Amino acid sequence: DIQMTQSPSSLSASVGDRVTITCRASQSISSYLNWYQQKPGKAPKLLIYAASSLQSGVPSRFSGSESGTDFTLTISSLQPEDFATYYCQQSYSTPGITFGPGTKVDIK
Amino acid sequence: EVQLVESGGGLVQPGRSLRLSCAASGFTFDVYAMHWVRQAPGKGLEWVSGISWNSGSIGYADSVRGRFTISRDNAKNSLYLQMNSLRAEDTALYYCAKDRRETFYYGSADYWGQGTLVTVSS
């Protein structure tokens, strides 16, 4: 099975900060990497699909990139509504679709 | 407006069965793949199972393979998860999610329900 790791597991940041979250796959997953945002008590929300494609309706301050088996979610200027937990997900390995363990972003 | 409404959760004893349902509306159900994803209390997300638009391709996580069965009824715009031989570690909030594509592999879940809670305990 493909293992996904995320770093950091948590971070504290201020409004306006540039935030970067990294996800690493244990083997090649091509570009089949998605990013989700989840707020407490809410269902996850798709932010980025196929490593770098912005989901419709998602603010442009969110972006995704890839380098080999390393993937990055960047929030260019953190807004109050962005404090949440972020998960990466690989959908390359079937049937073993897997999520990363999550990165919690909270207020500094 | 896309809506996914899960039902069928509840308290069940270990070893027993439960069937979850997901009623879909607001989109052409028989075009898209669907998923079940679960989240244990205070934990992260775990993909459980996926099914393609025509049920031709189905997949399961190792943790549920052989015990859970996913199915869909396109005429009823509904997704199901039959869960047998339930264990304490199956306790979680179970989400139904729509894929952006017709196949669940290589895809991504663009709409999610609010979940139905399954508690396995004696």
Coordinates of C-alpha atoms in Angstrom, one line a residue:
Chain A
D1 CA 0.0 0.0 0.0
I2 CA 1.0 3.6 -0.7
Q3 CA 1.7 5.5 2.5
M4 CA 1.1 9.2 2.8
T5 CA 2.9 11.4 5.3
Q6 CA 2.2 15.1 6.0
S7 CA 4.3 17.8 7.6
P8 CA 4.0 19.5 9.8
S9 CA 1.3 17.7 11.8
S10 CA 0.2 21.1 13.2
L11 CA 1.2 24.7 12.9
S12 CA 0.3 28.0 14.3
A13 CA 0.1 31.0 12.0
S14 CA -1.3 34.5 11.9
V15 CA -3.8 36.1 9.5
G16 CA -1.9 37.2 6.4
D17 CA 0.9 34.6 6.8
R18 CA 2.0 32.4 3.9
V19 CA 1.4 28.8 4.9
T20 CA 2.9 25.7 3.3
I21 CA 1.9 22.1 4.0
T22 CA 3.8 19.2 2.5
C23 CA 2.6 15.7 1.7
R24 CA 4.9 12.9 0.6
A25 CA 4.0 9.6 -1.0
S26 CA 5.9 6.4 -0.4
Q27 CA 6.0 5.8 -4.1
S28 CA 5.1 7.4 -7.4
I29 CA 1.4 8.4 -7.6
S30 CA 1.7 10.5 -10.7
S31 CA -0.4 13.6 -10.1
Y32 CA -3.3 11.8 -8.4
L33 CA -3.1 13.9 -5.3
N34 CA -6.0 15.8 -3.8
W35 CA -6.2 18.3 -0.9
Y36 CA -9.2 18.7 1.5
Q37 CA -10.0 21.2 4.2
Q38 CA -12.1 20.1 7.2
K39 CA -13.4 22.4 9.9
P40 CA -14.6 21.0 13.3
G41 CA -18.0 19.3 13.0
K42 CA -18.1 19.7 9.2
A43 CA -17.6 17.4 6.3
P44 CA -14.4 17.7 4.3
K45 CA -14.2 20.2 1.4
L46 CA -12.2 19.6 -1.8
L47 CA -9.7 22.3 -2.4
I48 CA -7.2 21.0 -5.0
Y49 CA -7.4 18.0 -7.3
A50 CA -4.8 16.4 -9.5
A51 CA -2.1 18.0 -7.5
S52 CA -2.5 21.6 -8.8
S53 CA -6.1 22.1 -10.2
L54 CA -8.2 24.5 -8.1
Q55 CA -11.7 23.2 -7.4
S56 CA -14.5 25.5 -8.5
G57 CA -15.4 28.1 -5.9
V58 CA -12.2 27.7 -3.9
P59 CA -10.3 31.0 -3.4
S60 CA -7.2 31.6 -5.5
R61 CA -5.0 32.0 -2.4
F62 CA -5.0 28.2 -2.3
S63 CA -2.6 26.5 -4.7
G64 CA -1.0 23.1 -5.1
S65 CA 2.3 21.9 -6.6
E66 CA 4.3 18.7 -7.0
S67 CA 7.9 17.6 -7.3
G68 CA 8.2 13.9 -7.7
T69 CA 6.6 12.2 -4.8
D70 CA 6.4 15.5 -2.8
F71 CA 3.3 17.6 -2.9
T72 CA 2.7 21.1 -1.5
L73 CA -0.4 23.0 -0.5
T74 CA 0.2 26.7 -0.2
I75 CA -2.1 29.3 1.3
S76 CA -0.7 32.6 0.1
S77 CA -2.3 34.9 2.7
L78 CA -4.0 33.1 5.6
Q79 CA -7.6 34.2 6.3
P80 CA -9.6 33.7 9.5
E81 CA -11.8 31.1 7.8
D82 CA -8.8 29.0 6.8
F83 CA -8.1 27.7 10.3
A84 CA -8.9 24.1 9.9
T85 CA -7.3 20.7 9.3
Y86 CA -5.9 19.9 5.9
Y87 CA -5.7 16.4 4.4
C88 CA -3.9 15.1 1.3
Q89 CA -5.3 12.0 -0.5
Q90 CA -3.8 9.8 -3.2
S91 CA -6.2 8.2 -5.6
Y92 CA -3.6 6.5 -7.8
S93 CA -3.4 3.2 -6.0
T94 CA -6.5 1.2 -6.3
P95 CA -8.2 -0.1 -4.4
G96 CA -6.0 1.4 -1.7
I97 CA -7.0 5.1 -1.8
T98 CA -5.4 6.7 1.2
F99 CA -5.4 9.9 3.1
G100 CA -2.5 11.6 4.9
P101 CA -2.8 12.0 8.7
G102 CA -3.7 15.7 8.5
T103 CA -2.2 19.0 9.3
K104 CA -4.0 21.2 11.8
V105 CA -3.7 25.0 11.2
D106 CA -4.6 27.1 14.2
I107 CA -4.2 30.7 15.3
K108 CA -0.9 31.9 16.7
Chain B
E1 CA -27.9 22.0 -5.4
V2 CA -26.1 18.8 -4.8
Q3 CA -27.3 17.0 -1.7
L4 CA -26.1 13.8 -0.1
V5 CA -28.0 12.5 2.9
E6 CA -26.7 9.5 4.8
S7 CA -28.9 7.3 7.0
G8 CA -28.8 4.0 8.8
G9 CA -26.2 4.6 11.5
G10 CA -26.7 3.7 15.1
L11 CA -25.5 1.6 18.0
V12 CA -24.8 -2.1 17.1
Q13 CA -23.2 -5.0 18.9
P14 CA -19.9 -6.4 17.8
G15 CA -20.4 -9.1 15.2
R16 CA -23.7 -7.7 14.0
S17 CA -24.6 -6.0 10.7
L18 CA -25.8 -2.6 9.6
R19 CA -26.7 -1.1 6.3
L20 CA -26.0 2.5 5.5
S21 CA -27.8 4.4 2.8
C22 CA -27.1 7.6 1.0
A23 CA -29.8 9.5 -0.9
A24 CA -28.4 11.7 -3.7
S25 CA -30.1 14.7 -5.4
G26 CA -29.2 17.7 -7.4
F27 CA -27.0 16.0 -10.0
T28 CA -27.1 13.2 -12.5
F29 CA -26.3 10.3 -10.1
D30 CA -25.7 7.6 -12.7
V31 CA -22.8 9.5 -14.3
Y32 CA -20.5 9.7 -11.3
A33 CA -18.5 7.4 -9.1
M34 CA -19.3 7.4 -5.3
H35 CA -17.3 6.8 -2.1
W36 CA -17.7 5.9 1.5
V37 CA -15.2 7.6 3.8
R38 CA -15.2 7.3 7.6
Q39 CA -13.7 9.2 10.5
A40 CA -13.3 7.7 13.9
P41 CA -13.9 10.1 16.8
G42 CA -11.1 12.6 17.0
K43 CA -9.1 10.9 14.2
G44 CA -8.4 11.4 10.6
L45 CA -10.2 10.4 7.4
E46 CA -10.1 6.9 6.1
W47 CA -11.4 5.9 2.7
V48 CA -13.6 2.8 3.0
S49 CA -14.9 1.9 -0.4
G50 CA -15.6 3.3 -3.9
I51 CA -17.9 2.3 -6.8
S52 CA -17.9 3.4 -10.4
W53 CA -20.9 4.9 -12.2
N54 CA -22.2 1.6 -13.5
S55 CA -20.9 -0.6 -10.6
G56 CA -18.4 -2.1 -13.0
S57 CA -15.5 -1.2 -10.7
I58 CA -15.5 -1.5 -7.0
G59 CA -12.8 -1.2 -4.4
Y60 CA -12.4 -1.6 -0.6
A61 CA -9.9 -0.6 2.0
D62 CA -8.0 -3.6 3.4
S63 CA -9.6 -3.0 6.8
V64 CA -13.1 -3.7 5.5
R65 CA -12.6 -6.0 2.5
G66 CA -14.6 -9.2 3.0
R67 CA -16.9 -7.7 5.6
F68 CA -18.4 -4.6 3.8
T69 CA -20.2 -4.4 0.5
I70 CA -20.8 -1.3 -1.5
S71 CA -23.6 -1.0 -4.0
R72 CA -25.7 1.5 -5.8
D73 CA -29.2 1.8 -7.3
N74 CA -29.1 4.3 -10.1
A75 CA -32.8 4.2 -10.6
K76 CA -33.2 5.3 -7.0
N77 CA -30.3 7.7 -6.9
S78 CA -29.0 5.8 -3.9
L79 CA -25.7 4.5 -2.6
Y80 CA -25.4 1.7 0.0
L81 CA -22.9 0.2 2.4
Q82 CA -23.7 -3.2 3.9
M83 CA -21.5 -3.7 6.9
N84 CA -21.2 -7.2 8.4
S85 CA -19.1 -8.7 11.2
L86 CA -18.8 -5.2 12.8
R87 CA -15.9 -4.5 15.1
A88 CA -15.3 -1.8 17.7
E89 CA -12.7 -0.3 15.4
D90 CA -15.5 0.3 12.8
T91 CA -16.9 3.0 15.1
A92 CA -16.9 6.2 13.1
L93 CA -18.8 8.9 11.3
Y94 CA -19.5 7.5 7.8
Y95 CA -19.6 10.0 5.0
C96 CA -21.0 9.4 1.5
A97 CA -19.1 11.4 -1.2
K98 CA -19.5 12.1 -4.9
D99 CA -16.6 11.8 -7.2
R100 CA -15.8 14.3 -9.9
R101 CA -15.4 11.5 -12.4
E102 CA -17.2 8.3 -13.5
T103 CA -14.5 6.1 -11.9
F104 CA -13.5 6.2 -8.3
Y105 CA -9.8 5.6 -9.0
Y106 CA -7.8 8.6 -10.1
G107 CA -10.6 10.7 -8.8
S108 CA -11.5 13.2 -6.0
A109 CA -14.6 13.7 -3.9
D110 CA -16.2 17.1 -4.7
Y111 CA -19.4 16.8 -2.6
W112 CA -19.9 15.2 0.8
G113 CA -22.8 14.4 3.0
Q114 CA -22.9 15.3 6.7
G115 CA -22.3 11.7 7.8
T116 CA -24.1 9.0 9.8
L117 CA -22.6 7.8 13.1
V118 CA -22.0 4.1 13.6
T119 CA -21.1 2.9 17.1
V120 CA -20.1 -0.7 17.6
S121 CA -20.2 -1.6 21.3
S122 CA -21.7 -4.2 23.5

